[in-house]
Amino acid sequence: MKINRYMKIIGRKILLLAGSVFILSLLVFYISRLSPGDPLVSYYGDRAEKMSPQEQEWARDRLGLNDPIHVQYIRWLQNAFRGDFGISYKYKMDVTAVIGGRILNTLLLGGIGFLLIFVLALLLGILCAWHEDKILDRVICKIGTVTSCIPEFWLSLVLILIFAVSLRWFPSSGAYAVGKENNPADRVRHLVLPLTVVVMSHLWYYAYMIRNKLLVEVRADYVLLARMKGLRKSQVMFRHCLPNILPGYFSIMAVSVPHVLGGTYIVETVFSYPGIGTLTYESARYQDYNLLMLLSLITGITVIVCNMLAQAVSERIDPRIRVDDEGAYGEVEEL
Amino acid sequence: MRDGFEIVGIRRTEQYPASGSQSRRQGKPLVSALLLCFIAAGCLACKWMTAKDPSYLNLQYHSMPPNREFIFGTDTMGRDIFSMIWYGGRISLFIGLVSTLLTTFLAVIVGAISGCASGKVDAVIMRGVDILLSVPELLLVLLLQAVFGRPNVFSITLVIGITGWMRMSRVIRTEVRQIRNSEYVTAARCMGGGFFHVLWHHLVPNFISSVMFMVVMSIRSAIVAESTLSFMGIGLPVEVISWGSMLSLAEQALSGRAWWMILIPGLFLVVTLVCLTNLGNHLQRHVNRRHSNL
C-alpha cells in the first residue's frame, strides 16, 4: 500500500520531468534557430564567406538546415532517443565527446565552490547570530552586503589585476598549464582565483539567510525554557535552534544549485576556464545548434532535478508539507 | 556573571532610547540615499559636470593614468573616463529603471492572473514559470539577444526586462492567493468591478509592501545584468557608453596594467549597487525588536 503510493509519486515526478524537458528542448530549439547568424560560419570558419551560393546551399543541405524547423526538430528528437545528439559544428566531433572532455572541470569548480559556500555560510551565519548586534556582527554584515553586491565579472577582473598581473601569484586563465594536465598542484593553482570569486559572490546571501533564521528561532519561547532549565547558550544554539533551521537550509541549498551554476558560467568565461560555461557561451553565440541543445538540456535537467530533490528533502524532514502542497518549493528569497 | 549568577529572561526595556530624533534617524539608510541621489544627479546633469565629449577619441592621449587634465585618466581609445562615467551612468541607470518597470508590470500581470485563476490554469502557469526558471538566465538572455540582432539600449532593456519577472510573479501569486477570498474583494467583484479594477484598487495596495523590496533588488540585478552582458561583448557595443561597456575594454587594460580603467567604472557600479541594496533592505526589514531569549 505504502510502496504503491511511493511508486505513484515517483511515476508522477518522472512524467513531470520528461514533460518539462520536452518543452524546454522545443523552446531552445526554436529560439536558437530563429536567431540571425549563420551556422555555416561556425562550421567552415572564414571559408564560409568565400563559398559560392551553390556551395553554401549544398552545405546547408548536407547539415539538414534547409528543412522546415519542425522537420528538423523531429529528426533531432528521433536521433536523441537513440543517444545520438549530432556533431558540434565548431569542433566537428560528437557533442557528447566535446562536453565529456570539459564537464569535469565545471564539476570541480562548481562542486568545490558549492561545498565551500554551504559550510562557510553555515559557520558565518552562526557566528553572526551568536554575536547579534555586537560590533563583530555589524562589521560582518556590512562587509557581506558589499561583497554580495560586487558583480562577479568585476570581482574576477580585480582579482586578476591584483593577483595575476601585479603580484603574479596565480595564473589568470585556463585550468592547467600546457603539458601539466595531470599535475594536481597546478590545477589547484588555476582553481584558486575562480573559486574565490564563486564563493565570495554567493556566500553572504546564504550566510545572511542563516543568520536571520537563527535570530527568529532564538526568540522562540522554548529557548527561554531551555535557558531557565540551566542549559548553556551553546547547548541551546547547537542542539535546539540549529537543527530547527537546517531542513529549510538544505532545501534552499538544493534549489540554489542553478544560482551557483549560473555564477560559474560567468566566472568561467572571464577566466577562460575550459568548462561547460564557456562552451555554452560560445555555442549560443556562434550558432552551434547541436551543442547548445545538449548543454541547455543538461542544465535544465540539473535544475529540475534539484528542485524535486529540495521538495523531497523538506517533505522527508517535515511531514507537514504535503506531497502536492502549493508552493512547497523552498523559495530562494532575494537578499 | 558578575556574582556567579546570570539572570535569564529579564527584558531590559530601558536599553532602547525612547527619545525622538535619534531613534528616528537610526536604521534609515541616509548615507546610501544621499550617495545614490548624488550619482543620479551627476548622471542627469552630465552635460554640466564635464566640458569634455565622452565619445571623442583623443588618440594622442590614450591610456593615460589619472592626472590633472584627465581626472580619472583616459581609456585605450583616448576617451576621457571622467566624462564617460557620468554619460555612461545615465544609460546604466536608465536600463535598470526601465527594465524593472517592465519586469514589475509582467510579474504583476502573470502573478495576479495565476493567483486569481482556477487550480488548473494556475498550475499550468506556474509550471511554465518553473520551466522558464530552469533555463539559466545567461542562456535565456543570450538567445533572446540573438533574436533581436544588433544590440542597442532598447533591445537590452527589453531583454533584461522580459527575463527577470519569474521570481517576483511567484511571490505576487502567493500574496494574491491569500487575499483573493477576502470579503472586500468579493464585494468589489459583486459590484461589478472588473479584473483590472480589483487588481489595481484592492490587490496591488495589499501586496505592494512585500514586493517593493523585490522591485528595488530588481533594479540592482538589471544593472548587473547590463554590465555583465556588455562586458562579455553581447550587450552594448563599445561606442555606446555605459558602465558595463567601459569595462569591456578590460582585457586590453589588464595587459597594459591600466588599473584605472577597471577600478573606476567598477567602483561607481558597486557603490550604486550597495546603496540600492541598503535601500531595499530598509524597505524589507521586519522590525523585530523583541529581546533575544538566548
XYZ file of C-alpha atoms in Angstrom:
629
model
C 0.000 0.000 0.000
C 2.677 2.412 1.055
C 5.025 1.210 -1.665
C 2.255 1.683 -4.145
C 1.862 5.292 -3.093
C 5.554 5.941 -3.435
C 5.605 4.379 -6.891
C 2.783 6.663 -7.901
C 4.576 9.734 -6.646
C 7.823 8.740 -8.318
C 5.977 7.986 -11.553
C 4.350 11.400 -11.484
C 7.672 13.089 -10.877
C 9.316 11.282 -13.770
C 6.416 12.214 -16.026
C 6.737 15.822 -14.929
C 10.464 15.776 -15.567
C 10.001 14.292 -19.034
C 7.334 16.866 -19.892
C 9.441 19.764 -18.696
C 12.473 18.543 -20.601
C 10.401 18.151 -23.746
C 9.039 21.695 -23.571
C 12.468 23.027 -22.716
C 14.032 21.331 -25.733
C 11.293 22.664 -28.002
C 11.802 26.175 -26.653
C 15.567 26.197 -27.067
C 15.369 24.561 -30.488
C 13.006 27.163 -31.879
C 14.614 30.227 -30.337
C 18.110 29.234 -31.362
C 17.023 28.701 -34.955
C 15.064 31.927 -35.086
C 18.110 33.933 -34.200
C 20.047 35.520 -37.040
C 23.567 34.412 -37.738
C 24.916 31.672 -39.875
C 25.806 28.239 -38.507
C 27.911 27.734 -41.627
C 30.393 30.271 -40.302
C 30.777 28.176 -37.205
C 31.268 25.023 -39.306
C 33.532 26.260 -42.058
C 35.102 29.250 -40.324
C 36.212 32.033 -42.640
C 35.857 29.794 -45.643
C 32.074 30.158 -45.400
C 32.255 33.707 -46.709
C 34.248 32.733 -49.763
C 31.859 29.977 -50.815
C 29.642 30.482 -53.815
C 25.861 30.491 -53.242
C 25.581 26.987 -54.727
C 28.218 25.643 -52.402
C 26.530 27.301 -49.441
C 23.224 25.801 -50.483
C 24.834 22.390 -50.752
C 26.497 22.705 -47.345
C 23.227 23.753 -45.735
C 21.526 20.807 -47.334
C 24.174 18.470 -46.039
C 23.741 19.751 -42.470
C 19.984 19.469 -42.868
C 19.391 23.161 -42.246
C 17.094 23.721 -45.216
C 14.126 21.740 -43.934
C 11.318 23.428 -42.040
C 12.066 23.785 -38.358
C 9.567 21.196 -37.186
C 11.043 18.563 -39.514
C 14.470 19.365 -38.120
C 13.144 19.090 -34.590
C 11.529 15.715 -35.170
C 14.718 14.424 -36.741
C 16.729 15.723 -33.792
C 14.294 14.073 -31.363
C 14.484 10.730 -33.143
C 18.259 10.777 -33.104
C 18.348 11.925 -29.492
C 16.312 8.909 -28.431
C 18.963 6.710 -29.968
C 21.594 8.588 -27.996
C 22.885 10.488 -31.000
C 22.884 14.199 -30.302
C 24.620 15.183 -33.518
C 28.008 16.761 -34.055
C 29.285 20.109 -32.939
C 29.709 22.424 -35.938
C 32.741 24.050 -34.484
C 34.648 21.089 -33.077
C 33.445 18.563 -35.672
C 33.131 15.908 -33.018
C 30.187 14.274 -31.319
C 28.711 16.812 -28.915
C 28.791 14.234 -26.127
C 32.551 13.925 -26.641
C 33.028 17.707 -26.614
C 31.044 18.077 -23.417
C 32.553 14.975 -21.837
C 36.014 16.483 -22.160
C 35.005 19.550 -20.201
C 32.282 18.685 -17.767
C 34.742 17.526 -15.144
C 36.334 20.961 -14.973
C 32.993 22.586 -14.304
C 32.008 19.972 -11.768
C 35.281 20.567 -9.984
C 34.825 24.327 -9.862
C 31.102 24.253 -9.144
C 31.241 21.322 -6.741
C 34.034 22.606 -4.544
C 32.545 26.081 -4.689
C 29.148 24.788 -3.653
C 30.536 22.803 -0.724
C 32.606 25.752 0.472
C 29.605 28.064 0.245
C 27.467 25.557 2.106
C 29.862 25.120 5.027
C 31.189 28.671 5.267
C 27.708 30.189 5.111
C 26.607 27.994 7.987
C 29.607 28.962 10.101
C 29.373 32.645 9.263
C 25.627 32.722 9.893
C 26.017 31.098 13.299
C 28.867 33.448 14.187
C 26.748 36.481 13.328
C 23.658 35.224 15.137
C 25.764 34.422 18.183
C 27.075 37.963 18.375
C 23.831 39.588 17.339
C 24.057 43.376 17.106
C 27.536 43.447 18.546
C 30.424 45.020 16.692
C 31.526 41.761 15.081
C 28.074 41.049 13.691
C 27.689 44.569 12.355
C 31.080 44.569 10.687
C 30.479 41.196 9.062
C 27.037 42.316 7.904
C 28.435 45.455 6.308
C 31.274 43.623 4.580
C 28.905 40.881 3.496
C 26.439 43.296 1.934
C 29.208 44.927 -0.036
C 30.693 41.672 -1.300
C 27.301 40.347 -2.316
C 26.800 43.464 -4.433
C 30.003 43.167 -6.417
C 29.252 41.750 -9.879
C 31.107 38.500 -10.476
C 32.904 39.628 -13.570
C 34.274 42.747 -11.914
C 35.480 40.818 -8.880
C 37.239 38.445 -11.268
C 38.846 41.358 -13.065
C 40.075 42.943 -9.846
C 41.463 39.656 -8.577
C 43.227 39.069 -11.892
C 44.621 42.579 -11.770
C 45.959 42.144 -8.252
C 46.988 38.506 -8.011
C 47.777 37.578 -11.587
C 49.044 40.739 -13.254
C 50.679 42.630 -10.403
C 51.760 40.002 -7.899
C 51.961 37.079 -10.333
C 50.927 34.606 -7.634
C 48.264 32.841 -9.639
C 47.703 32.310 -13.353
C 44.985 34.416 -14.912
C 43.309 31.884 -17.170
C 42.839 28.254 -18.094
C 42.506 25.121 -15.990
C 46.076 23.881 -16.277
C 49.377 24.956 -17.766
C 50.381 23.401 -21.076
C 51.805 19.938 -20.525
C 50.796 19.766 -16.874
C 47.345 18.331 -17.346
C 47.772 15.651 -14.702
C 49.555 17.753 -12.147
C 47.137 18.314 -9.241
C 49.123 21.166 -7.729
C 48.953 23.068 -10.995
C 45.229 22.524 -11.239
C 44.750 23.854 -7.731
C 46.778 26.947 -8.574
C 44.465 27.563 -11.510
C 41.385 26.975 -9.400
C 42.161 29.429 -6.601
C 41.036 32.660 -8.233
C 37.848 31.389 -9.945
C 36.877 29.566 -6.779
C 37.352 32.697 -4.695
C 35.005 34.597 -6.977
C 32.348 31.876 -6.947
C 32.422 31.626 -3.167
C 32.652 35.340 -2.417
C 29.781 36.318 -4.652
C 27.325 33.791 -3.213
C 28.477 33.321 0.355
C 26.805 36.241 2.068
C 23.427 35.550 0.530
C 23.191 32.249 2.368
C 25.055 33.311 5.499
C 22.609 36.186 5.927
C 19.702 33.816 5.490
C 21.082 31.517 8.205
C 21.643 34.490 10.471
C 18.112 35.800 10.079
C 16.521 32.394 10.510
C 18.541 31.851 13.675
C 17.544 35.249 15.012
C 13.889 34.355 14.618
C 14.471 30.954 16.183
C 16.311 32.387 19.145
C 13.246 34.431 20.079
C 11.036 31.391 20.463
C 9.710 30.564 23.900
C 11.324 27.161 24.119
C 14.717 28.850 24.133
C 13.743 30.724 27.261
C 12.607 27.485 28.868
C 15.805 25.706 27.959
C 17.876 28.543 29.352
C 15.838 28.540 32.558
C 16.472 24.849 32.924
C 20.127 25.746 33.004
C 21.361 24.759 29.563
C 24.308 26.699 28.311
C 23.975 29.151 25.477
C 25.966 26.927 23.148
C 23.878 23.888 24.029
C 20.671 25.695 23.183
C 22.113 27.050 19.988
C 23.577 23.841 18.622
C 21.130 21.307 19.993
C 17.862 23.136 19.605
C 17.988 26.152 17.343
C 20.324 24.883 14.657
C 18.551 21.564 13.968
C 15.327 23.505 13.588
C 16.571 25.684 10.783
C 18.662 23.075 8.974
C 15.859 21.463 6.899
C 14.957 24.815 5.400
C 18.592 25.465 4.679
C 19.044 22.107 2.948
C 16.128 22.611 0.648
C 17.161 26.149 -0.185
C 20.678 24.992 -0.982
C 19.224 22.364 -3.316
C 17.122 24.961 -5.092
C 20.099 27.253 -5.400
C 22.276 24.852 -7.361
C 21.354 26.693 -10.585
C 22.259 30.042 -8.988
C 25.735 28.820 -8.226
C 25.895 27.152 -11.632
C 24.896 30.361 -13.401
C 27.585 32.204 -11.487
C 30.126 29.583 -12.502
C 29.302 30.260 -16.137
C 30.270 33.909 -15.952
C 33.388 33.204 -13.919
C 34.455 30.549 -16.404
C 34.141 32.955 -19.290
C 36.205 35.659 -17.601
C 38.961 33.240 -16.635
C 38.640 31.354 -19.957
C 38.342 28.233 -17.859
C 37.572 25.312 -20.181
C 34.236 24.210 -18.768
C 30.574 23.968 -19.646
C 30.083 27.691 -19.148
C 32.489 28.861 -21.810
C 31.117 26.179 -24.081
C 27.529 27.371 -23.618
C 28.545 30.945 -24.266
C 30.411 30.005 -27.438
C 27.736 27.723 -28.779
C 24.935 30.241 -28.258
C 26.964 32.996 -29.791
C 28.145 31.114 -32.822
C 25.019 29.068 -33.604
C 26.469 25.689 -32.758
C 22.938 24.273 -32.579
C 23.524 20.674 -31.537
C 25.983 21.589 -28.841
C 23.685 24.275 -27.496
C 20.744 21.884 -27.352
C 22.523 19.272 -25.268
C 24.064 21.875 -22.980
C 20.744 23.532 -22.227
C 19.145 20.165 -21.653
C 21.863 19.216 -19.179
C 21.473 22.455 -17.225
C 17.698 22.282 -17.393
C 17.584 18.731 -16.093
C 20.000 19.587 -13.282
C 17.786 22.453 -12.212
C 14.555 20.485 -12.321
C 16.040 17.503 -10.502
C 17.450 19.814 -7.836
C 14.032 21.392 -7.354
C 12.454 17.986 -6.908
C 15.205 16.975 -4.540
C 14.596 20.056 -2.464
C 10.928 19.257 -2.235
C 11.626 15.645 -1.330
C 14.090 16.655 1.358
C 11.726 19.068 3.003
C 8.884 16.548 2.861
C 11.026 13.854 4.378
C 12.157 16.054 7.231
C 8.922 17.880 7.811
C 5.913 15.659 7.085
C 3.576 18.618 7.496
C 4.430 19.652 3.945
C 2.078 17.556 1.878
C 3.087 15.955 -1.385
C 1.366 18.377 -3.670
C 1.028 21.316 -1.395
C 1.047 24.533 -3.319
C 4.293 26.382 -3.322
C 6.028 23.634 -1.405
C 9.289 24.572 -3.009
C 11.730 26.230 -0.707
C 11.769 29.604 -2.334
C 15.117 31.330 -2.509
C 14.315 34.713 -1.074
C 16.148 37.591 -2.630
C 18.615 39.107 -0.264
C 28.012 36.720 35.538
C 29.084 39.381 37.996
C 28.391 37.405 41.147
C 28.245 33.885 39.835
C 24.680 34.078 38.587
C 23.283 35.127 35.294
C 19.690 36.189 35.343
C 17.932 34.694 32.408
C 14.954 36.084 30.642
C 14.639 39.569 32.045
C 13.857 42.141 29.408
C 15.822 45.268 29.907
C 13.470 47.734 28.356
C 15.499 50.764 29.335
C 18.094 49.715 26.779
C 16.141 51.279 23.976
C 16.291 55.037 23.996
C 12.801 56.413 23.654
C 13.996 59.849 22.663
C 12.697 61.048 19.355
C 15.182 62.377 16.880
C 17.945 59.861 17.364
C 15.902 56.707 17.056
C 14.073 58.094 14.085
C 17.270 58.592 12.197
C 18.680 55.254 13.270
C 18.465 52.469 10.739
C 17.498 54.731 7.908
C 19.966 54.444 5.056
C 20.637 58.166 4.857
C 24.148 57.868 3.527
C 23.047 55.427 0.837
C 20.159 57.633 -0.215
C 22.399 60.689 -0.400
C 25.093 58.894 -2.375
C 22.530 57.496 -4.756
C 20.983 60.932 -5.253
C 24.421 62.368 -5.880
C 25.265 59.768 -8.518
C 21.867 60.070 -10.164
C 22.039 63.864 -10.177
C 25.542 63.770 -11.610
C 24.397 61.473 -14.380
C 21.358 63.552 -15.183
C 23.427 66.711 -15.248
C 26.260 65.120 -17.182
C 26.345 67.993 -19.642
C 27.289 70.412 -16.880
C 29.518 68.007 -14.955
C 32.163 67.979 -17.605
C 33.191 70.016 -20.590
C 34.688 67.088 -22.468
C 32.881 64.997 -25.027
C 32.908 61.406 -23.710
C 32.959 59.849 -27.164
C 35.781 61.990 -28.544
C 38.705 59.723 -29.423
C 41.771 61.657 -28.423
C 44.269 59.118 -29.690
C 47.163 61.344 -28.792
C 46.397 60.829 -25.105
C 45.326 57.188 -24.979
C 45.763 55.064 -21.818
C 46.798 57.961 -19.622
C 46.746 57.337 -15.878
C 44.754 59.856 -13.804
C 46.296 63.301 -13.969
C 45.274 66.922 -13.727
C 43.890 67.158 -17.243
C 42.040 63.849 -17.117
C 40.961 63.343 -13.508
C 40.219 59.642 -13.955
C 42.623 59.079 -16.833
C 41.765 58.016 -20.364
C 40.965 54.619 -21.839
C 42.732 52.728 -24.600
C 40.851 54.711 -27.217
C 41.756 58.054 -25.701
C 38.338 58.847 -24.265
C 38.099 60.803 -21.023
C 36.947 58.416 -18.288
C 35.620 61.148 -16.009
C 33.040 62.288 -18.515
C 32.335 58.717 -19.631
C 31.374 57.841 -16.047
C 28.582 60.405 -15.969
C 27.325 59.870 -19.504
C 27.576 56.091 -19.083
C 25.815 56.152 -15.739
C 22.845 57.759 -17.400
C 22.436 54.747 -19.674
C 23.127 52.183 -16.958
C 20.580 53.721 -14.604
C 18.068 54.137 -17.416
C 18.325 50.450 -18.308
C 17.996 49.486 -14.657
C 14.874 51.574 -14.102
C 13.019 50.903 -17.344
C 13.637 47.170 -17.398
C 12.487 46.992 -13.781
C 9.269 48.749 -14.776
C 8.765 46.121 -17.443
C 9.648 43.299 -15.062
C 7.258 44.558 -12.415
C 4.472 45.012 -14.921
C 4.854 41.472 -16.271
C 5.204 39.996 -12.794
C 2.070 41.718 -11.530
C 0.007 40.623 -14.526
C 1.158 36.998 -14.528
C 1.146 36.710 -10.750
C -2.319 38.209 -10.417
C -3.810 36.095 -13.196
C -2.268 32.957 -11.764
C -3.369 33.852 -8.265
C -6.955 34.566 -9.266
C -7.355 31.713 -11.720
C -8.750 28.270 -11.032
C -6.496 25.427 -9.943
C -5.786 24.045 -13.408
C -4.888 27.332 -15.082
C -2.828 28.298 -12.076
C -0.932 25.011 -12.185
C -0.186 25.391 -15.889
C 1.095 28.944 -15.468
C 3.255 28.022 -12.510
C 4.725 25.022 -14.344
C 5.554 27.359 -17.202
C 7.280 29.706 -14.789
C 9.201 26.753 -13.378
C 10.409 25.768 -16.817
C 11.473 29.316 -17.612
C 13.301 29.451 -14.305
C 15.117 26.248 -15.168
C 16.814 27.835 -18.160
C 19.947 29.566 -16.908
C 19.352 33.294 -17.088
C 22.502 33.911 -19.056
C 21.420 31.448 -21.720
C 17.954 32.961 -21.955
C 19.385 36.435 -22.360
C 21.901 35.202 -24.908
C 19.210 33.553 -27.014
C 16.816 36.498 -26.862
C 19.586 38.929 -27.613
C 20.434 36.891 -30.670
C 16.832 37.157 -31.857
C 16.889 40.950 -31.575
C 20.054 41.130 -33.601
C 22.370 44.076 -33.165
C 22.038 45.212 -29.552
C 21.096 48.752 -28.620
C 19.873 50.361 -25.416
C 16.236 49.475 -26.021
C 16.768 45.870 -27.023
C 18.952 45.304 -23.954
C 16.321 46.884 -21.724
C 13.661 44.707 -23.277
C 15.685 41.523 -22.954
C 16.589 42.134 -19.327
C 13.003 43.141 -18.593
C 11.427 40.017 -20.011
C 13.872 37.605 -18.424
C 13.565 38.808 -14.849
C 9.913 38.638 -13.853
C 9.535 34.975 -12.872
C 10.538 35.106 -9.243
C 8.546 38.214 -8.498
C 5.455 36.776 -10.148
C 5.630 33.772 -7.855
C 5.706 35.941 -4.781
C 2.787 38.010 -6.072
C 0.794 34.881 -6.825
C 1.193 33.647 -3.261
C 0.156 37.035 -1.911
C -2.877 37.189 -4.182
C -3.929 33.666 -3.181
C -4.023 34.798 0.413
C -6.238 37.823 -0.137
C -8.373 36.897 -3.105
C -11.097 35.364 -0.979
C -11.386 38.266 1.432
C -14.813 39.802 1.764
C -13.865 43.134 0.293
C -12.569 41.527 -2.879
C -15.767 39.524 -3.241
C -17.754 42.674 -2.569
C -15.865 44.573 -5.237
C -16.474 41.725 -7.658
C -20.177 41.644 -6.871
C -20.448 45.327 -7.505
C -19.191 44.681 -10.979
C -15.522 45.540 -10.606
C -13.516 44.106 -13.470
C -10.261 42.214 -13.135
C -8.067 45.252 -13.565
C -10.181 47.352 -11.198
C -9.876 44.754 -8.446
C -6.220 44.297 -9.219
C -5.388 47.973 -9.054
C -7.599 49.075 -6.187
C -7.591 46.057 -3.912
C -4.820 43.617 -4.672
C -1.912 45.915 -5.520
C -2.166 48.052 -2.347
C -2.081 44.861 -0.327
C 0.985 43.236 -1.769
C 2.902 46.369 -2.659
C 4.857 46.415 0.592
C 6.138 42.895 0.170
C 7.013 43.493 -3.465
C 8.714 46.888 -3.094
C 11.845 45.194 -1.839
C 11.931 42.886 -4.820
C 11.445 45.842 -7.136
C 14.466 47.649 -5.720
C 16.503 44.452 -5.919
C 15.403 44.007 -9.489
C 16.840 47.418 -10.381
C 20.052 46.141 -8.919
C 20.070 42.904 -10.842
C 19.143 44.698 -14.065
C 22.149 46.990 -13.728
C 24.356 43.982 -13.008
C 22.912 42.135 -15.984
C 23.537 45.037 -18.333
C 27.117 45.467 -17.234
C 27.826 41.736 -17.347
C 26.379 41.423 -20.837
C 28.236 44.452 -22.133
C 31.421 43.216 -20.551
C 31.094 39.840 -22.266
C 30.577 41.555 -25.575
C 26.946 40.586 -26.067
C 25.430 43.720 -24.603
C 26.021 47.293 -25.623
C 28.824 47.853 -28.132
C 31.868 49.861 -27.097
C 30.661 53.040 -28.819
C 27.544 53.196 -26.655
C 28.937 54.306 -23.337
C 27.693 52.592 -20.188
C 29.475 51.373 -17.073
C 29.430 47.881 -18.474
C 30.702 48.719 -21.936
C 33.508 50.762 -20.376
C 34.607 47.582 -18.646
C 34.537 45.621 -21.878
C 37.919 47.156 -22.671
C 39.225 45.406 -19.559
C 41.251 42.821 -21.414
C 43.412 45.458 -23.061
C 43.545 47.304 -19.771
C 44.789 44.197 -17.989
C 47.620 43.650 -20.392
C 48.598 47.313 -20.082
C 48.155 47.221 -16.297
C 45.773 50.149 -16.561
C 44.083 49.753 -13.181
C 42.100 52.965 -13.521
C 40.140 51.634 -16.482
C 38.894 48.709 -14.401
C 38.670 50.109 -10.902
C 36.970 53.448 -11.501
C 33.876 52.408 -13.501
C 33.595 49.301 -11.319
C 33.668 51.333 -8.124
C 30.861 53.556 -9.355
C 28.909 50.461 -10.272
C 29.479 48.788 -6.914
C 28.702 51.917 -4.891
C 25.399 52.297 -6.734
C 24.559 48.642 -6.139
C 25.438 48.793 -2.445
C 23.287 51.889 -1.972
C 20.375 50.226 -3.740
C 20.758 47.136 -1.565
C 20.757 49.200 1.602
C 17.595 50.975 0.491
C 15.979 47.651 -0.373
C 16.933 46.095 2.943
C 15.486 49.079 4.727
C 12.188 48.562 2.931
C 12.142 44.918 3.852
C 13.333 44.919 7.415
C 10.619 43.397 9.528
C 11.347 45.208 12.714
C 11.942 42.509 15.241
C 12.904 44.307 18.379
C 11.950 41.584 20.791
C 14.747 40.731 23.099
C 16.683 37.585 22.314
C 15.854 34.661 24.563
C 19.263 33.164 24.189
